[in-house]
């Protein structure tokens, strides 16, 4: 039985439309099963899942995997109607703020990011990201951690996209020293940072703690330049997370990012700096 092929669903996020999507998917599966005159146990056997899994999906406690939807579609004679919901489920799998950021990122030809308290999400290893979410307070459930980590890892597809976007990062020195997840997690994170930083379309820079001039004291942010010619920014702090479209506000952040990059170590100096830190970790 493939009972682990679904994702735990801990209910809809506040102000998140994914809850409505998942309720609609769950309702459709139940309606098609009842119309076919099948019990949950019978449907489970027909598609290779246990009764508990079918029940959890119908009660909106688990997200159905693509295979679950395809198999249920065939077993219930839904004529492709259940399989067609795979894209909706895929999007609902991730938290709303992840989806909101992933959409413009997917259209970006250039992304610049300044990070002041942890490694940027696109540069994180899975174990680093998991450790980061595990220390959140109030504490996330295991299901919430899985959901956020999955969303963060999915966003990293932009690094391997073709044609490749230009990706630049400025990381505060302290973000490379804080042992989130422990010493070995940090070592593997630094190794990963070096690997990504050597890609031709990626530039990683370090802002030394000893820098006297610093244009980024207002906090971290991202700049996204889209294929359409538009430029927007993304800003996140504590409980707030928003995309900035206003041209005047974006212009200010673009200017700041340019100055921050000029004040940081060069990409080549930064890689040498990270290699030195790796040797000390």
PDB file of C-alpha atoms in Angstrom:
ATOM      1  CA  UNK A   1       0.000   0.000   0.000  1.00  0.00           C
ATOM      2  CA  UNK A   2       1.295   3.467  -0.906  1.00  0.00           C
ATOM      3  CA  UNK A   3      -0.115   5.182   2.150  1.00  0.00           C
ATOM      4  CA  UNK A   4       2.742   7.663   2.557  1.00  0.00           C
ATOM      5  CA  UNK A   5       2.301   9.224  -0.866  1.00  0.00           C
ATOM      6  CA  UNK A   6       0.013  12.001   0.387  1.00  0.00           C
ATOM      7  CA  UNK A   7       0.999  15.119   2.341  1.00  0.00           C
ATOM      8  CA  UNK A   8      -0.438  15.882   5.746  1.00  0.00           C
ATOM      9  CA  UNK A   9      -2.887  18.782   5.601  1.00  0.00           C
ATOM     10  CA  UNK A  10      -3.213  20.793   8.790  1.00  0.00           C
ATOM     11  CA  UNK A  11      -6.204  22.819   7.657  1.00  0.00           C
ATOM     12  CA  UNK A  12      -6.267  26.006   5.556  1.00  0.00           C
ATOM     13  CA  UNK A  13      -4.069  28.970   6.428  1.00  0.00           C
ATOM     14  CA  UNK A  14      -5.783  32.153   7.479  1.00  0.00           C
ATOM     15  CA  UNK A  15      -6.410  34.376   4.434  1.00  0.00           C
ATOM     16  CA  UNK A  16      -5.320  31.480   2.211  1.00  0.00           C
ATOM     17  CA  UNK A  17      -7.512  30.297  -0.666  1.00  0.00           C
ATOM     18  CA  UNK A  18      -5.858  26.864  -0.683  1.00  0.00           C
ATOM     19  CA  UNK A  19      -8.370  25.659   1.906  1.00  0.00           C
ATOM     20  CA  UNK A  20     -11.275  26.225  -0.476  1.00  0.00           C
ATOM     21  CA  UNK A  21      -9.393  24.434  -3.269  1.00  0.00           C
ATOM     22  CA  UNK A  22      -8.715  21.392  -1.116  1.00  0.00           C
ATOM     23  CA  UNK A  23     -12.292  21.205   0.178  1.00  0.00           C
ATOM     24  CA  UNK A  24     -13.528  21.215  -3.426  1.00  0.00           C
ATOM     25  CA  UNK A  25     -11.094  18.430  -4.416  1.00  0.00           C
ATOM     26  CA  UNK A  26     -12.021  16.323  -1.376  1.00  0.00           C
ATOM     27  CA  UNK A  27     -15.733  16.786  -2.050  1.00  0.00           C
ATOM     28  CA  UNK A  28     -15.386  15.736  -5.684  1.00  0.00           C
ATOM     29  CA  UNK A  29     -13.519  12.546  -4.765  1.00  0.00           C
ATOM     30  CA  UNK A  30     -16.215  11.625  -2.255  1.00  0.00           C
ATOM     31  CA  UNK A  31     -19.057  12.392  -4.710  1.00  0.00           C
ATOM     32  CA  UNK A  32     -17.472  10.306  -7.486  1.00  0.00           C
ATOM     33  CA  UNK A  33     -16.871   7.418  -5.061  1.00  0.00           C
ATOM     34  CA  UNK A  34     -20.468   7.459  -3.804  1.00  0.00           C
ATOM     35  CA  UNK A  35     -21.812   7.709  -7.366  1.00  0.00           C
ATOM     36  CA  UNK A  36     -19.780   4.606  -8.235  1.00  0.00           C
ATOM     37  CA  UNK A  37     -21.298   2.786  -5.248  1.00  0.00           C
ATOM     38  CA  UNK A  38     -17.898   2.108  -3.679  1.00  0.00           C
ATOM     39  CA  UNK A  39     -16.876   2.220  -0.027  1.00  0.00           C
ATOM     40  CA  UNK A  40     -13.661   3.884   1.074  1.00  0.00           C
ATOM     41  CA  UNK A  41     -12.146   0.448   1.616  1.00  0.00           C
ATOM     42  CA  UNK A  42     -13.093  -0.678  -1.891  1.00  0.00           C
ATOM     43  CA  UNK A  43     -11.713   2.476  -3.479  1.00  0.00           C
ATOM     44  CA  UNK A  44      -8.503   2.125  -1.501  1.00  0.00           C
ATOM     45  CA  UNK A  45      -7.977  -1.430  -2.713  1.00  0.00           C
ATOM     46  CA  UNK A  46      -8.715  -0.411  -6.303  1.00  0.00           C
ATOM     47  CA  UNK A  47      -6.116   2.374  -6.341  1.00  0.00           C
ATOM     48  CA  UNK A  48      -3.439   0.892  -4.050  1.00  0.00           C
ATOM     49  CA  UNK A  49      -4.127   2.883  -0.882  1.00  0.00           C
ATOM     50  CA  UNK A  50      -5.537   2.041   2.523  1.00  0.00           C
ATOM     51  CA  UNK A  51      -8.980   3.014   3.779  1.00  0.00           C
ATOM     52  CA  UNK A  52      -7.383   5.458   6.240  1.00  0.00           C
ATOM     53  CA  UNK A  53      -5.722   7.330   3.389  1.00  0.00           C
ATOM     54  CA  UNK A  54      -8.948   7.606   1.379  1.00  0.00           C
ATOM     55  CA  UNK A  55     -10.787   8.786   4.494  1.00  0.00           C
ATOM     56  CA  UNK A  56      -8.110  11.381   5.275  1.00  0.00           C
ATOM     57  CA  UNK A  57      -8.274  12.762   1.715  1.00  0.00           C
ATOM     58  CA  UNK A  58     -12.073  12.969   1.766  1.00  0.00           C
ATOM     59  CA  UNK A  59     -11.968  14.735   5.143  1.00  0.00           C
ATOM     60  CA  UNK A  60      -9.411  17.211   3.785  1.00  0.00           C
ATOM     61  CA  UNK A  61      -6.745  16.000   6.213  1.00  0.00           C
ATOM     62  CA  UNK A  62      -4.318  14.889   3.504  1.00  0.00           C
ATOM     63  CA  UNK A  63      -3.413  16.257   0.123  1.00  0.00           C
ATOM     64  CA  UNK A  64      -3.885  13.596  -2.586  1.00  0.00           C
ATOM     65  CA  UNK A  65      -0.778  12.836  -4.617  1.00  0.00           C
ATOM     66  CA  UNK A  66      -0.911  13.014  -8.440  1.00  0.00           C
ATOM     67  CA  UNK A  67      -0.929   9.194  -8.518  1.00  0.00           C
ATOM     68  CA  UNK A  68      -3.884   9.095  -6.115  1.00  0.00           C
ATOM     69  CA  UNK A  69      -5.895  11.415  -8.377  1.00  0.00           C
ATOM     70  CA  UNK A  70      -4.981   9.539 -11.561  1.00  0.00           C
ATOM     71  CA  UNK A  71      -5.804   6.140 -10.065  1.00  0.00           C
ATOM     72  CA  UNK A  72      -9.048   7.373  -8.521  1.00  0.00           C
ATOM     73  CA  UNK A  73     -10.043   8.967 -11.809  1.00  0.00           C
ATOM     74  CA  UNK A  74      -9.639   5.648 -13.619  1.00  0.00           C
ATOM     75  CA  UNK A  75     -11.251   3.516 -10.894  1.00  0.00           C
ATOM     76  CA  UNK A  76     -14.269   5.805 -10.574  1.00  0.00           C
ATOM     77  CA  UNK A  77     -14.704   6.468 -14.299  1.00  0.00           C
ATOM     78  CA  UNK A  78     -14.384  10.219 -13.798  1.00  0.00           C
ATOM     79  CA  UNK A  79     -13.264  10.779 -17.389  1.00  0.00           C
ATOM     80  CA  UNK A  80     -10.237  12.916 -16.497  1.00  0.00           C
ATOM     81  CA  UNK A  81     -12.114  15.248 -14.153  1.00  0.00           C
ATOM     82  CA  UNK A  82     -10.193  14.174 -11.055  1.00  0.00           C
ATOM     83  CA  UNK A  83      -6.854  14.011 -12.851  1.00  0.00           C
ATOM     84  CA  UNK A  84      -7.427  17.576 -14.048  1.00  0.00           C
ATOM     85  CA  UNK A  85      -7.238  18.755 -10.439  1.00  0.00           C
ATOM     86  CA  UNK A  86      -3.557  17.849 -10.091  1.00  0.00           C
ATOM     87  CA  UNK A  87      -2.327  21.367 -10.862  1.00  0.00           C
ATOM     88  CA  UNK A  88      -4.736  22.923  -8.349  1.00  0.00           C
ATOM     89  CA  UNK A  89      -3.545  20.488  -5.686  1.00  0.00           C
ATOM     90  CA  UNK A  90       0.097  21.123  -6.545  1.00  0.00           C
ATOM     91  CA  UNK A  91      -0.336  24.864  -5.964  1.00  0.00           C
ATOM     92  CA  UNK A  92      -2.370  24.366  -2.779  1.00  0.00           C
ATOM     93  CA  UNK A  93       0.442  22.166  -1.430  1.00  0.00           C
ATOM     94  CA  UNK A  94       2.482  25.288  -0.634  1.00  0.00           C
ATOM     95  CA  UNK A  95       1.676  28.156   1.776  1.00  0.00           C
ATOM     96  CA  UNK A  96       0.130  31.250   0.208  1.00  0.00           C
ATOM     97  CA  UNK A  97       3.166  33.470   0.702  1.00  0.00           C
ATOM     98  CA  UNK A  98       5.325  30.856  -1.045  1.00  0.00           C
ATOM     99  CA  UNK A  99       2.940  30.730  -4.008  1.00  0.00           C
ATOM    100  CA  UNK A 100       2.716  34.532  -4.167  1.00  0.00           C
ATOM    101  CA  UNK A 101       6.509  34.847  -4.371  1.00  0.00           C
ATOM    102  CA  UNK A 102       7.028  31.835  -6.650  1.00  0.00           C
ATOM    103  CA  UNK A 103       4.807  33.299  -9.384  1.00  0.00           C
ATOM    104  CA  UNK A 104       6.902  36.424 -10.119  1.00  0.00           C
ATOM    105  CA  UNK A 105      10.115  34.471  -9.502  1.00  0.00           C
ATOM    106  CA  UNK A 106       9.096  32.089 -12.281  1.00  0.00           C
ATOM    107  CA  UNK A 107       8.937  35.072 -14.660  1.00  0.00           C
ATOM    108  CA  UNK A 108      12.121  36.755 -13.443  1.00  0.00           C
ATOM    109  CA  UNK A 109      15.136  37.274 -15.672  1.00  0.00           C
ATOM    110  CA  UNK A 110      17.087  38.705 -12.751  1.00  0.00           C
ATOM    111  CA  UNK A 111      16.786  38.439  -8.973  1.00  0.00           C
ATOM    112  CA  UNK A 112      18.838  40.214  -6.347  1.00  0.00           C
ATOM    113  CA  UNK A 113      18.567  39.462  -2.634  1.00  0.00           C
ATOM    114  CA  UNK A 114      20.039  41.003   0.493  1.00  0.00           C
ATOM    115  CA  UNK A 115      19.881  38.764   3.582  1.00  0.00           C
ATOM    116  CA  UNK A 116      20.700  39.962   7.077  1.00  0.00           C
ATOM    117  CA  UNK A 117      19.683  37.183   9.494  1.00  0.00           C
ATOM    118  CA  UNK A 118      19.797  33.802   7.692  1.00  0.00           C
ATOM    119  CA  UNK A 119      20.907  32.268   4.388  1.00  0.00           C
ATOM    120  CA  UNK A 120      18.598  33.216   1.508  1.00  0.00           C
ATOM    121  CA  UNK A 121      15.867  30.632   0.815  1.00  0.00           C
ATOM    122  CA  UNK A 122      17.125  29.896  -2.702  1.00  0.00           C
ATOM    123  CA  UNK A 123      20.543  29.012  -1.294  1.00  0.00           C
ATOM    124  CA  UNK A 124      19.447  26.838   1.633  1.00  0.00           C
ATOM    125  CA  UNK A 125      19.990  23.113   1.937  1.00  0.00           C
ATOM    126  CA  UNK A 126      16.931  21.124   2.953  1.00  0.00           C
ATOM    127  CA  UNK A 127      18.326  20.326   6.412  1.00  0.00           C
ATOM    128  CA  UNK A 128      19.195  23.993   7.023  1.00  0.00           C
ATOM    129  CA  UNK A 129      15.679  25.057   5.988  1.00  0.00           C
ATOM    130  CA  UNK A 130      14.132  22.384   8.208  1.00  0.00           C
ATOM    131  CA  UNK A 131      16.208  23.511  11.204  1.00  0.00           C
ATOM    132  CA  UNK A 132      15.205  27.115  10.538  1.00  0.00           C
ATOM    133  CA  UNK A 133      11.485  26.326  10.534  1.00  0.00           C
ATOM    134  CA  UNK A 134      11.832  24.009  13.532  1.00  0.00           C
ATOM    135  CA  UNK A 135      12.976  26.916  15.724  1.00  0.00           C
ATOM    136  CA  UNK A 136       9.949  29.112  14.909  1.00  0.00           C
ATOM    137  CA  UNK A 137       7.888  30.325  17.847  1.00  0.00           C
ATOM    138  CA  UNK A 138       5.008  29.687  18.302  1.00  0.00           C
ATOM    139  CA  UNK A 139       6.181  26.257  17.206  1.00  0.00           C
ATOM    140  CA  UNK A 140       5.138  24.830  13.846  1.00  0.00           C
ATOM    141  CA  UNK A 141       3.711  21.312  13.736  1.00  0.00           C
ATOM    142  CA  UNK A 142       5.697  18.636  11.865  1.00  0.00           C
ATOM    143  CA  UNK A 143       3.148  18.892   9.039  1.00  0.00           C
ATOM    144  CA  UNK A 144       3.603  22.669   8.774  1.00  0.00           C
ATOM    145  CA  UNK A 145       7.385  22.318   8.738  1.00  0.00           C
ATOM    146  CA  UNK A 146       7.153  19.728   5.952  1.00  0.00           C
ATOM    147  CA  UNK A 147       4.872  22.016   3.966  1.00  0.00           C
ATOM    148  CA  UNK A 148       7.103  25.069   4.280  1.00  0.00           C
ATOM    149  CA  UNK A 149      10.305  23.135   3.532  1.00  0.00           C
ATOM    150  CA  UNK A 150       8.711  21.519   0.470  1.00  0.00           C
ATOM    151  CA  UNK A 151       7.660  24.944  -0.782  1.00  0.00           C
ATOM    152  CA  UNK A 152      11.114  26.405  -0.243  1.00  0.00           C
ATOM    153  CA  UNK A 153      12.848  23.545  -2.046  1.00  0.00           C
ATOM    154  CA  UNK A 154      10.395  23.845  -4.965  1.00  0.00           C
ATOM    155  CA  UNK A 155      11.301  27.522  -5.415  1.00  0.00           C
ATOM    156  CA  UNK A 156      14.933  26.558  -5.974  1.00  0.00           C
ATOM    157  CA  UNK A 157      14.019  25.236  -9.430  1.00  0.00           C
ATOM    158  CA  UNK A 158      14.750  28.780 -10.642  1.00  0.00           C
ATOM    159  CA  UNK A 159      18.490  28.052 -10.252  1.00  0.00           C
ATOM    160  CA  UNK A 160      18.384  25.300 -12.891  1.00  0.00           C
ATOM    161  CA  UNK A 161      15.901  27.012 -15.188  1.00  0.00           C
ATOM    162  CA  UNK A 162      16.790  27.448 -18.853  1.00  0.00           C
ATOM    163  CA  UNK A 163      17.385  30.126 -19.969  1.00  0.00           C
ATOM    164  CA  UNK A 164      19.016  30.850 -16.638  1.00  0.00           C
ATOM    165  CA  UNK A 165      18.105  34.074 -14.829  1.00  0.00           C
ATOM    166  CA  UNK A 166      20.852  36.242 -13.315  1.00  0.00           C
ATOM    167  CA  UNK A 167      20.876  35.619  -9.552  1.00  0.00           C
ATOM    168  CA  UNK A 168      22.802  37.804  -7.116  1.00  0.00           C
ATOM    169  CA  UNK A 169      22.933  37.519  -3.334  1.00  0.00           C
ATOM    170  CA  UNK A 170      24.475  39.640  -0.608  1.00  0.00           C
ATOM    171  CA  UNK A 171      24.719  37.829   2.712  1.00  0.00           C
ATOM    172  CA  UNK A 172      25.687  39.375   6.022  1.00  0.00           C
ATOM    173  CA  UNK A 173      28.754  37.673   7.487  1.00  0.00           C
ATOM    174  CA  UNK A 174      26.751  36.708  10.581  1.00  0.00           C
ATOM    175  CA  UNK A 175      24.362  34.599   8.466  1.00  0.00           C
ATOM    176  CA  UNK A 176      27.348  32.433   7.486  1.00  0.00           C
ATOM    177  CA  UNK A 177      28.518  32.008  11.074  1.00  0.00           C
ATOM    178  CA  UNK A 178      25.272  31.295  12.929  1.00  0.00           C
ATOM    179  CA  UNK A 179      25.212  27.466  13.392  1.00  0.00           C
ATOM    180  CA  UNK A 180      21.530  26.916  12.605  1.00  0.00           C
ATOM    181  CA  UNK A 181      20.901  23.183  12.925  1.00  0.00           C
ATOM    182  CA  UNK A 182      24.363  22.580  14.410  1.00  0.00           C
ATOM    183  CA  UNK A 183      27.947  22.542  13.174  1.00  0.00           C
ATOM    184  CA  UNK A 184      27.584  19.813  10.532  1.00  0.00           C
ATOM    185  CA  UNK A 185      24.440  21.381   9.077  1.00  0.00           C
ATOM    186  CA  UNK A 186      26.328  24.671   8.807  1.00  0.00           C
ATOM    187  CA  UNK A 187      29.318  22.950   7.146  1.00  0.00           C
ATOM    188  CA  UNK A 188      27.095  21.364   4.505  1.00  0.00           C
ATOM    189  CA  UNK A 189      25.326  24.694   4.028  1.00  0.00           C
ATOM    190  CA  UNK A 190      28.619  26.495   3.409  1.00  0.00           C
ATOM    191  CA  UNK A 191      29.698  23.766   0.963  1.00  0.00           C
ATOM    192  CA  UNK A 192      26.398  24.166  -0.886  1.00  0.00           C
ATOM    193  CA  UNK A 193      26.841  27.936  -0.916  1.00  0.00           C
ATOM    194  CA  UNK A 194      30.238  27.544  -2.575  1.00  0.00           C
ATOM    195  CA  UNK A 195      28.819  25.141  -5.154  1.00  0.00           C
ATOM    196  CA  UNK A 196      25.970  27.503  -6.105  1.00  0.00           C
ATOM    197  CA  UNK A 197      28.243  30.551  -5.984  1.00  0.00           C
ATOM    198  CA  UNK A 198      30.507  29.075  -8.669  1.00  0.00           C
ATOM    199  CA  UNK A 199      27.696  28.858 -11.232  1.00  0.00           C
ATOM    200  CA  UNK A 200      28.138  31.344 -14.083  1.00  0.00           C
ATOM    201  CA  UNK A 201      24.726  32.933 -13.617  1.00  0.00           C
ATOM    202  CA  UNK A 202      25.033  33.291  -9.829  1.00  0.00           C
ATOM    203  CA  UNK A 203      26.991  35.843  -7.785  1.00  0.00           C
ATOM    204  CA  UNK A 204      27.253  35.481  -4.000  1.00  0.00           C
ATOM    205  CA  UNK A 205      28.732  38.350  -2.010  1.00  0.00           C
ATOM    206  CA  UNK A 206      29.489  38.719   1.679  1.00  0.00           C
ATOM    207  CA  UNK A 207      28.952  41.905   3.664  1.00  0.00           C
ATOM    208  CA  UNK A 208      31.634  41.848   6.382  1.00  0.00           C
ATOM    209  CA  UNK A 209      30.458  42.679   9.884  1.00  0.00           C
ATOM    210  CA  UNK A 210      33.301  45.189  10.135  1.00  0.00           C
ATOM    211  CA  UNK A 211      31.976  47.312   7.239  1.00  0.00           C
ATOM    212  CA  UNK A 212      31.514  50.869   8.421  1.00  0.00           C
ATOM    213  CA  UNK A 213      29.328  52.039   5.514  1.00  0.00           C
ATOM    214  CA  UNK A 214      26.186  49.979   5.010  1.00  0.00           C
ATOM    215  CA  UNK A 215      23.105  50.908   2.965  1.00  0.00           C
ATOM    216  CA  UNK A 216      21.121  47.871   4.105  1.00  0.00           C
ATOM    217  CA  UNK A 217      20.421  48.720   7.732  1.00  0.00           C
ATOM    218  CA  UNK A 218      16.692  48.875   6.972  1.00  0.00           C
ATOM    219  CA  UNK A 219      16.507  45.090   6.694  1.00  0.00           C
ATOM    220  CA  UNK A 220      16.450  42.348   4.075  1.00  0.00           C
ATOM    221  CA  UNK A 221      14.630  42.496   0.723  1.00  0.00           C
ATOM    222  CA  UNK A 222      14.604  41.064  -2.813  1.00  0.00           C
ATOM    223  CA  UNK A 223      14.513  42.751  -6.220  1.00  0.00           C
ATOM    224  CA  UNK A 224      12.871  40.930  -9.143  1.00  0.00           C
ATOM    225  CA  UNK A 225      13.189  42.013 -12.773  1.00  0.00           C
ATOM    226  CA  UNK A 226      10.600  40.310 -14.970  1.00  0.00           C
ATOM    227  CA  UNK A 227      10.741  39.370 -18.644  1.00  0.00           C
ATOM    228  CA  UNK A 228       7.974  41.920 -19.261  1.00  0.00           C
ATOM    229  CA  UNK A 229      10.331  44.735 -18.239  1.00  0.00           C
ATOM    230  CA  UNK A 230       8.614  45.287 -14.888  1.00  0.00           C
ATOM    231  CA  UNK A 231      10.600  45.428 -11.675  1.00  0.00           C
ATOM    232  CA  UNK A 232       9.183  44.638  -8.256  1.00  0.00           C
ATOM    233  CA  UNK A 233      10.480  44.039  -4.764  1.00  0.00           C
ATOM    234  CA  UNK A 234       9.686  41.612  -1.991  1.00  0.00           C
ATOM    235  CA  UNK A 235       9.946  42.552   1.673  1.00  0.00           C
ATOM    236  CA  UNK A 236       9.444  40.331   4.712  1.00  0.00           C
ATOM    237  CA  UNK A 237       9.792  41.005   8.425  1.00  0.00           C
ATOM    238  CA  UNK A 238       8.270  39.180  11.395  1.00  0.00           C
ATOM    239  CA  UNK A 239       4.534  38.788  10.660  1.00  0.00           C
ATOM    240  CA  UNK A 240       4.580  40.895   7.491  1.00  0.00           C
ATOM    241  CA  UNK A 241       5.248  39.733   3.961  1.00  0.00           C
ATOM    242  CA  UNK A 242       4.470  41.725   0.822  1.00  0.00           C
ATOM    243  CA  UNK A 243       5.331  42.315  -2.802  1.00  0.00           C
ATOM    244  CA  UNK A 244       6.152  45.923  -3.692  1.00  0.00           C
ATOM    245  CA  UNK A 245       4.940  47.072  -7.118  1.00  0.00           C
ATOM    246  CA  UNK A 246       4.956  50.864  -6.689  1.00  0.00           C
ATOM    247  CA  UNK A 247       7.684  52.142  -9.079  1.00  0.00           C
ATOM    248  CA  UNK A 248       8.906  54.824  -6.668  1.00  0.00           C
ATOM    249  CA  UNK A 249       9.302  52.385  -3.777  1.00  0.00           C
ATOM    250  CA  UNK A 250      10.970  49.804  -6.017  1.00  0.00           C
ATOM    251  CA  UNK A 251      13.357  52.462  -7.310  1.00  0.00           C
ATOM    252  CA  UNK A 252      14.500  53.249  -3.764  1.00  0.00           C
ATOM    253  CA  UNK A 253      15.161  49.577  -3.012  1.00  0.00           C
ATOM    254  CA  UNK A 254      16.957  49.080  -6.337  1.00  0.00           C
ATOM    255  CA  UNK A 255      19.257  51.981  -5.504  1.00  0.00           C
ATOM    256  CA  UNK A 256      19.942  50.596  -2.048  1.00  0.00           C
ATOM    257  CA  UNK A 257      20.703  47.139  -3.416  1.00  0.00           C
ATOM    258  CA  UNK A 258      23.200  48.575  -5.880  1.00  0.00           C
ATOM    259  CA  UNK A 259      24.992  50.403  -3.071  1.00  0.00           C
ATOM    260  CA  UNK A 260      24.926  47.317  -0.836  1.00  0.00           C
ATOM    261  CA  UNK A 261      26.591  45.267  -3.583  1.00  0.00           C
ATOM    262  CA  UNK A 262      29.274  47.903  -4.030  1.00  0.00           C
ATOM    263  CA  UNK A 263      29.990  47.913  -0.278  1.00  0.00           C
ATOM    264  CA  UNK A 264      30.218  44.127   0.031  1.00  0.00           C
ATOM    265  CA  UNK A 265      33.169  41.904  -0.894  1.00  0.00           C
ATOM    266  CA  UNK A 266      33.369  41.037  -4.592  1.00  0.00           C
ATOM    267  CA  UNK A 267      32.042  37.624  -5.658  1.00  0.00           C
ATOM    268  CA  UNK A 268      35.582  36.229  -5.940  1.00  0.00           C
ATOM    269  CA  UNK A 269      36.621  37.659  -2.567  1.00  0.00           C
ATOM    270  CA  UNK A 270      33.388  36.323  -1.069  1.00  0.00           C
ATOM    271  CA  UNK A 271      33.992  32.734  -2.242  1.00  0.00           C
ATOM    272  CA  UNK A 272      37.470  32.874  -0.725  1.00  0.00           C
ATOM    273  CA  UNK A 273      35.960  34.236   2.480  1.00  0.00           C
ATOM    274  CA  UNK A 274      33.404  31.383   2.614  1.00  0.00           C
ATOM    275  CA  UNK A 275      36.134  28.791   1.935  1.00  0.00           C
ATOM    276  CA  UNK A 276      38.101  30.210   4.875  1.00  0.00           C
ATOM    277  CA  UNK A 277      35.022  30.031   7.089  1.00  0.00           C
ATOM    278  CA  UNK A 278      34.391  26.436   6.013  1.00  0.00           C
ATOM    279  CA  UNK A 279      37.915  25.542   7.104  1.00  0.00           C
ATOM    280  CA  UNK A 280      37.233  27.062  10.517  1.00  0.00           C
ATOM    281  CA  UNK A 281      33.839  25.344  10.991  1.00  0.00           C
TER     282      UNK A 281
END
